[in-house]
Short mmCIF file of N, CA and C in Angstrom, two decimals:
data_model
loop_
_atom_site.label_atom_id
_atom_site.label_comp_id
_atom_site.label_asym_id
_atom_site.label_seq_id
_atom_site.Cartn_x
_atom_site.Cartn_y
_atom_site.Cartn_z
N UNK A 199 -108.44 12.12 -72.15
CA UNK A 199 -107.49 13.08 -71.63
C UNK A 199 -108.19 13.92 -70.56
N UNK A 200 -107.62 14.01 -69.37
CA UNK A 200 -108.23 14.83 -68.31
C UNK A 200 -108.33 16.30 -68.72
N UNK A 201 -109.44 16.91 -68.32
CA UNK A 201 -109.72 18.30 -68.69
C UNK A 201 -109.70 19.17 -67.44
N UNK A 202 -108.96 20.27 -67.49
CA UNK A 202 -108.84 21.20 -66.37
C UNK A 202 -109.41 22.55 -66.78
N UNK A 203 -110.32 23.05 -65.97
CA UNK A 203 -110.91 24.37 -66.18
C UNK A 203 -110.19 25.37 -65.28
N UNK A 204 -109.59 26.38 -65.88
CA UNK A 204 -108.86 27.42 -65.15
C UNK A 204 -109.73 28.66 -65.11
N UNK A 205 -109.98 29.16 -63.89
CA UNK A 205 -110.80 30.36 -63.70
C UNK A 205 -109.89 31.41 -63.07
N UNK A 206 -109.35 32.27 -63.92
CA UNK A 206 -108.30 33.21 -63.51
C UNK A 206 -108.41 34.48 -64.34
N UNK A 207 -108.43 35.64 -63.68
CA UNK A 207 -108.56 36.90 -64.42
C UNK A 207 -107.22 37.54 -64.78
N UNK A 208 -106.12 37.00 -64.32
CA UNK A 208 -104.80 37.52 -64.68
C UNK A 208 -104.22 36.69 -65.82
N UNK A 209 -104.09 37.30 -66.98
CA UNK A 209 -103.63 36.58 -68.17
C UNK A 209 -102.25 35.95 -67.98
N UNK A 210 -101.34 36.63 -67.32
CA UNK A 210 -99.99 36.09 -67.14
C UNK A 210 -100.01 34.79 -66.34
N UNK A 211 -100.82 34.75 -65.29
CA UNK A 211 -100.95 33.52 -64.49
C UNK A 211 -101.60 32.43 -65.33
N UNK A 212 -102.68 32.77 -66.00
CA UNK A 212 -103.40 31.79 -66.82
C UNK A 212 -102.50 31.23 -67.91
N UNK A 213 -101.74 32.08 -68.58
CA UNK A 213 -100.85 31.62 -69.64
C UNK A 213 -99.82 30.62 -69.12
N UNK A 214 -99.28 30.90 -67.95
CA UNK A 214 -98.30 29.99 -67.34
C UNK A 214 -98.94 28.64 -67.03
N UNK A 215 -100.13 28.67 -66.45
CA UNK A 215 -100.84 27.42 -66.14
C UNK A 215 -101.17 26.64 -67.41
N UNK A 216 -101.69 27.35 -68.41
CA UNK A 216 -102.05 26.69 -69.67
C UNK A 216 -100.83 26.01 -70.29
N UNK A 217 -99.72 26.72 -70.34
CA UNK A 217 -98.51 26.16 -70.94
C UNK A 217 -98.06 24.90 -70.19
N UNK A 218 -97.97 25.00 -68.87
CA UNK A 218 -97.48 23.87 -68.07
C UNK A 218 -98.42 22.67 -68.14
N UNK A 219 -99.71 22.91 -68.04
CA UNK A 219 -100.66 21.80 -68.05
C UNK A 219 -100.76 21.14 -69.42
N UNK A 220 -100.76 21.94 -70.47
CA UNK A 220 -100.81 21.37 -71.82
C UNK A 220 -99.54 20.59 -72.14
N UNK A 221 -98.40 21.07 -71.64
CA UNK A 221 -97.14 20.35 -71.85
C UNK A 221 -97.16 18.98 -71.18
N UNK A 222 -97.96 18.85 -70.12
CA UNK A 222 -98.09 17.57 -69.42
C UNK A 222 -99.22 16.72 -69.99
N UNK A 223 -99.88 17.19 -71.04
CA UNK A 223 -100.89 16.39 -71.71
C UNK A 223 -102.32 16.61 -71.28
N UNK A 224 -102.58 17.64 -70.50
CA UNK A 224 -103.94 17.93 -70.06
C UNK A 224 -104.66 18.81 -71.09
N UNK A 225 -105.94 18.57 -71.26
CA UNK A 225 -106.78 19.49 -72.02
C UNK A 225 -107.16 20.61 -71.07
N UNK A 226 -107.17 21.84 -71.54
CA UNK A 226 -107.45 22.98 -70.67
C UNK A 226 -108.45 23.94 -71.31
N UNK A 227 -109.20 24.59 -70.44
CA UNK A 227 -110.07 25.70 -70.84
C UNK A 227 -109.82 26.82 -69.85
N UNK A 228 -109.72 28.05 -70.36
CA UNK A 228 -109.49 29.21 -69.50
C UNK A 228 -110.66 30.17 -69.64
N UNK A 229 -111.22 30.57 -68.50
CA UNK A 229 -112.23 31.62 -68.45
C UNK A 229 -111.83 32.62 -67.37
N UNK A 230 -112.36 33.85 -67.48
CA UNK A 230 -111.99 34.90 -66.53
C UNK A 230 -113.09 35.22 -65.53
N UNK A 231 -114.28 34.68 -65.74
CA UNK A 231 -115.41 34.97 -64.87
C UNK A 231 -115.94 33.70 -64.21
N UNK A 232 -116.27 33.81 -62.94
CA UNK A 232 -116.80 32.67 -62.20
C UNK A 232 -118.15 32.22 -62.75
N UNK A 233 -118.99 33.16 -63.12
CA UNK A 233 -120.29 32.81 -63.67
C UNK A 233 -120.17 31.99 -64.94
N UNK A 234 -119.23 32.35 -65.78
CA UNK A 234 -118.98 31.60 -67.01
C UNK A 234 -118.48 30.19 -66.69
N UNK A 235 -117.62 30.10 -65.69
CA UNK A 235 -117.09 28.79 -65.28
C UNK A 235 -118.20 27.88 -64.76
N UNK A 236 -119.10 28.43 -63.96
CA UNK A 236 -120.20 27.62 -63.42
C UNK A 236 -121.10 27.11 -64.54
N UNK A 237 -121.43 27.97 -65.48
CA UNK A 237 -122.27 27.56 -66.61
C UNK A 237 -121.56 26.49 -67.44
N UNK A 238 -120.29 26.67 -67.67
CA UNK A 238 -119.52 25.71 -68.45
C UNK A 238 -119.43 24.37 -67.73
N UNK A 239 -119.24 24.41 -66.43
CA UNK A 239 -119.13 23.18 -65.66
C UNK A 239 -120.44 22.39 -65.68
N UNK A 240 -121.56 23.08 -65.75
CA UNK A 240 -122.85 22.38 -65.86
C UNK A 240 -123.01 21.74 -67.23
N UNK A 241 -122.55 22.42 -68.28
CA UNK A 241 -122.71 21.92 -69.66
C UNK A 241 -121.67 20.87 -70.03
N UNK A 242 -120.42 21.16 -69.72
CA UNK A 242 -119.30 20.29 -70.10
C UNK A 242 -118.37 20.14 -68.91
N UNK A 243 -118.68 19.23 -68.00
CA UNK A 243 -117.90 19.13 -66.76
C UNK A 243 -116.41 18.85 -66.99
N UNK A 244 -115.60 19.60 -66.29
CA UNK A 244 -114.15 19.37 -66.29
C UNK A 244 -113.83 18.36 -65.19
N UNK A 245 -112.61 17.85 -65.22
CA UNK A 245 -112.16 16.89 -64.21
C UNK A 245 -111.55 17.58 -62.99
N UNK A 246 -111.18 18.86 -63.15
CA UNK A 246 -110.56 19.64 -62.08
C UNK A 246 -110.76 21.11 -62.38
N UNK A 247 -111.02 21.91 -61.34
CA UNK A 247 -111.08 23.37 -61.47
C UNK A 247 -109.93 23.98 -60.69
N UNK A 248 -109.24 24.92 -61.33
CA UNK A 248 -108.28 25.78 -60.65
C UNK A 248 -108.95 27.13 -60.60
N UNK A 249 -109.23 27.60 -59.40
CA UNK A 249 -110.13 28.73 -59.19
C UNK A 249 -109.46 29.84 -58.39
N UNK A 250 -109.42 31.04 -58.96
CA UNK A 250 -108.93 32.22 -58.25
C UNK A 250 -110.02 32.68 -57.27
N UNK A 251 -109.63 33.34 -56.21
CA UNK A 251 -110.62 33.88 -55.26
C UNK A 251 -111.09 35.26 -55.71
N UNK A 252 -110.17 36.12 -56.12
CA UNK A 252 -110.51 37.50 -56.49
C UNK A 252 -110.86 37.63 -57.95
N UNK A 253 -112.09 37.35 -58.29
CA UNK A 253 -112.56 37.44 -59.68
C UNK A 253 -113.46 38.65 -59.85
N UNK A 254 -113.60 39.16 -61.08
CA UNK A 254 -114.34 40.40 -61.29
C UNK A 254 -115.86 40.30 -61.09
N UNK A 255 -116.45 39.13 -61.27
CA UNK A 255 -117.92 39.06 -61.15
C UNK A 255 -118.36 38.61 -59.76
N UNK A 256 -117.97 37.44 -59.34
CA UNK A 256 -118.26 36.98 -57.97
C UNK A 256 -116.99 36.36 -57.42
N UNK A 257 -116.88 36.28 -56.12
CA UNK A 257 -115.66 35.73 -55.52
C UNK A 257 -115.56 34.23 -55.80
N UNK A 258 -114.34 33.76 -55.81
CA UNK A 258 -114.13 32.33 -55.96
C UNK A 258 -114.76 31.54 -54.84
N UNK A 259 -114.82 32.13 -53.64
CA UNK A 259 -115.47 31.45 -52.51
C UNK A 259 -116.95 31.22 -52.83
N UNK A 260 -117.62 32.26 -53.31
CA UNK A 260 -119.04 32.13 -53.65
C UNK A 260 -119.22 31.15 -54.82
N UNK A 261 -118.33 31.21 -55.78
CA UNK A 261 -118.42 30.28 -56.92
C UNK A 261 -118.28 28.84 -56.45
N UNK A 262 -117.38 28.60 -55.52
CA UNK A 262 -117.19 27.24 -55.00
C UNK A 262 -118.45 26.77 -54.27
N UNK A 263 -119.05 27.65 -53.49
CA UNK A 263 -120.31 27.29 -52.81
C UNK A 263 -121.38 26.90 -53.82
N UNK A 264 -121.52 27.70 -54.87
CA UNK A 264 -122.53 27.41 -55.90
C UNK A 264 -122.20 26.12 -56.65
N UNK A 265 -120.94 25.92 -56.92
CA UNK A 265 -120.50 24.71 -57.62
C UNK A 265 -120.85 23.46 -56.83
N UNK A 266 -120.68 23.52 -55.53
CA UNK A 266 -120.94 22.35 -54.68
C UNK A 266 -122.41 21.96 -54.65
N UNK A 267 -123.29 22.82 -55.11
CA UNK A 267 -124.72 22.47 -55.18
C UNK A 267 -124.99 21.44 -56.26
N UNK A 268 -124.10 21.35 -57.26
CA UNK A 268 -124.37 20.42 -58.36
C UNK A 268 -123.16 19.57 -58.77
N UNK A 269 -122.00 19.78 -58.16
CA UNK A 269 -120.82 19.05 -58.60
C UNK A 269 -119.85 18.78 -57.45
N UNK A 270 -119.19 17.65 -57.52
CA UNK A 270 -118.15 17.31 -56.55
C UNK A 270 -116.76 17.32 -57.20
N UNK A 271 -116.64 18.02 -58.33
CA UNK A 271 -115.37 18.11 -59.02
C UNK A 271 -114.30 18.66 -58.07
N UNK A 272 -113.09 18.12 -58.12
CA UNK A 272 -112.02 18.69 -57.28
C UNK A 272 -111.75 20.15 -57.64
N UNK A 273 -111.53 20.96 -56.60
CA UNK A 273 -111.28 22.40 -56.77
C UNK A 273 -109.99 22.75 -56.04
N UNK A 274 -109.11 23.45 -56.74
CA UNK A 274 -107.91 24.01 -56.13
C UNK A 274 -108.02 25.52 -56.22
N UNK A 275 -108.02 26.19 -55.07
CA UNK A 275 -107.96 27.65 -55.09
C UNK A 275 -106.52 28.06 -55.37
N UNK A 276 -106.35 29.00 -56.28
CA UNK A 276 -105.05 29.58 -56.60
C UNK A 276 -105.23 31.09 -56.47
N UNK A 277 -104.67 31.67 -55.41
CA UNK A 277 -105.01 33.04 -55.06
C UNK A 277 -103.86 33.77 -54.38
N UNK A 278 -103.92 35.09 -54.41
CA UNK A 278 -102.95 35.91 -53.69
C UNK A 278 -103.34 36.08 -52.22
N UNK A 279 -104.55 35.69 -51.87
CA UNK A 279 -105.01 35.85 -50.49
C UNK A 279 -104.36 34.80 -49.61
N UNK A 280 -103.46 35.27 -48.73
CA UNK A 280 -102.66 34.33 -47.95
C UNK A 280 -102.99 34.28 -46.46
N UNK A 281 -104.05 34.96 -46.05
CA UNK A 281 -104.42 34.93 -44.63
C UNK A 281 -104.92 33.53 -44.25
N UNK A 282 -104.60 33.13 -43.04
CA UNK A 282 -105.01 31.81 -42.57
C UNK A 282 -106.52 31.63 -42.63
N UNK A 283 -107.27 32.68 -42.29
CA UNK A 283 -108.73 32.58 -42.31
C UNK A 283 -109.24 32.31 -43.73
N UNK A 284 -108.60 32.89 -44.74
CA UNK A 284 -109.01 32.62 -46.12
C UNK A 284 -108.78 31.16 -46.48
N UNK A 285 -107.66 30.61 -46.05
CA UNK A 285 -107.38 29.18 -46.30
C UNK A 285 -108.43 28.31 -45.63
N UNK A 286 -108.75 28.63 -44.38
CA UNK A 286 -109.74 27.85 -43.65
C UNK A 286 -111.10 27.93 -44.33
N UNK A 287 -111.52 29.14 -44.68
CA UNK A 287 -112.81 29.32 -45.35
C UNK A 287 -112.83 28.56 -46.67
N UNK A 288 -111.79 28.70 -47.46
CA UNK A 288 -111.73 28.02 -48.75
C UNK A 288 -111.88 26.52 -48.64
N UNK A 289 -111.20 25.94 -47.68
CA UNK A 289 -111.28 24.49 -47.50
C UNK A 289 -112.62 24.07 -46.90
N UNK A 290 -113.16 24.88 -46.00
CA UNK A 290 -114.44 24.54 -45.39
C UNK A 290 -115.61 24.60 -46.37
N UNK A 291 -115.54 25.47 -47.35
CA UNK A 291 -116.66 25.56 -48.30
C UNK A 291 -116.56 24.55 -49.43
N UNK A 292 -115.48 23.76 -49.43
CA UNK A 292 -115.46 22.66 -50.38
C UNK A 292 -114.26 22.53 -51.28
N UNK A 293 -113.27 23.42 -51.15
CA UNK A 293 -112.07 23.27 -51.98
C UNK A 293 -111.25 22.07 -51.48
N UNK A 294 -110.52 21.48 -52.39
CA UNK A 294 -109.67 20.34 -52.05
C UNK A 294 -108.26 20.77 -51.70
N UNK A 295 -107.86 21.94 -52.17
CA UNK A 295 -106.55 22.47 -51.84
C UNK A 295 -106.57 23.99 -52.01
N UNK A 296 -105.58 24.66 -51.43
CA UNK A 296 -105.51 26.12 -51.44
C UNK A 296 -104.05 26.48 -51.64
N UNK A 297 -103.73 27.06 -52.80
CA UNK A 297 -102.35 27.42 -53.15
C UNK A 297 -102.27 28.93 -53.27
N UNK A 298 -101.23 29.51 -52.63
CA UNK A 298 -101.07 30.96 -52.62
C UNK A 298 -100.07 31.37 -53.71
N UNK A 299 -100.45 32.42 -54.48
CA UNK A 299 -99.56 33.01 -55.48
C UNK A 299 -98.54 33.88 -54.75
N UNK A 300 -97.37 34.07 -55.25
CA UNK A 300 -96.80 33.34 -56.39
C UNK A 300 -96.41 31.93 -55.97
N UNK A 301 -96.48 31.03 -56.91
CA UNK A 301 -96.23 29.62 -56.60
C UNK A 301 -94.93 29.15 -57.20
#
């Protein structure tokens, strides 16, 4: 069963994602900190990361840069940041897609 790691500090968003993904048969893990997600991805790699940009410990952009040092897992940014430059930066540092909240 494919495993998706959700890195999101807003519980309401995370709950919606968890419900929808689990209903479709995906295994999911939810964490609120990028540092925790990076450590988890090294120990137990997920098949996909859904990553917020505005996280409390480090930005999702920085987390994606660090992730790319050891993993090529697909990354989807899910964020409220809708500026074109943010989309460009997100994709240039290694994300596979960039989705703006609300979705």
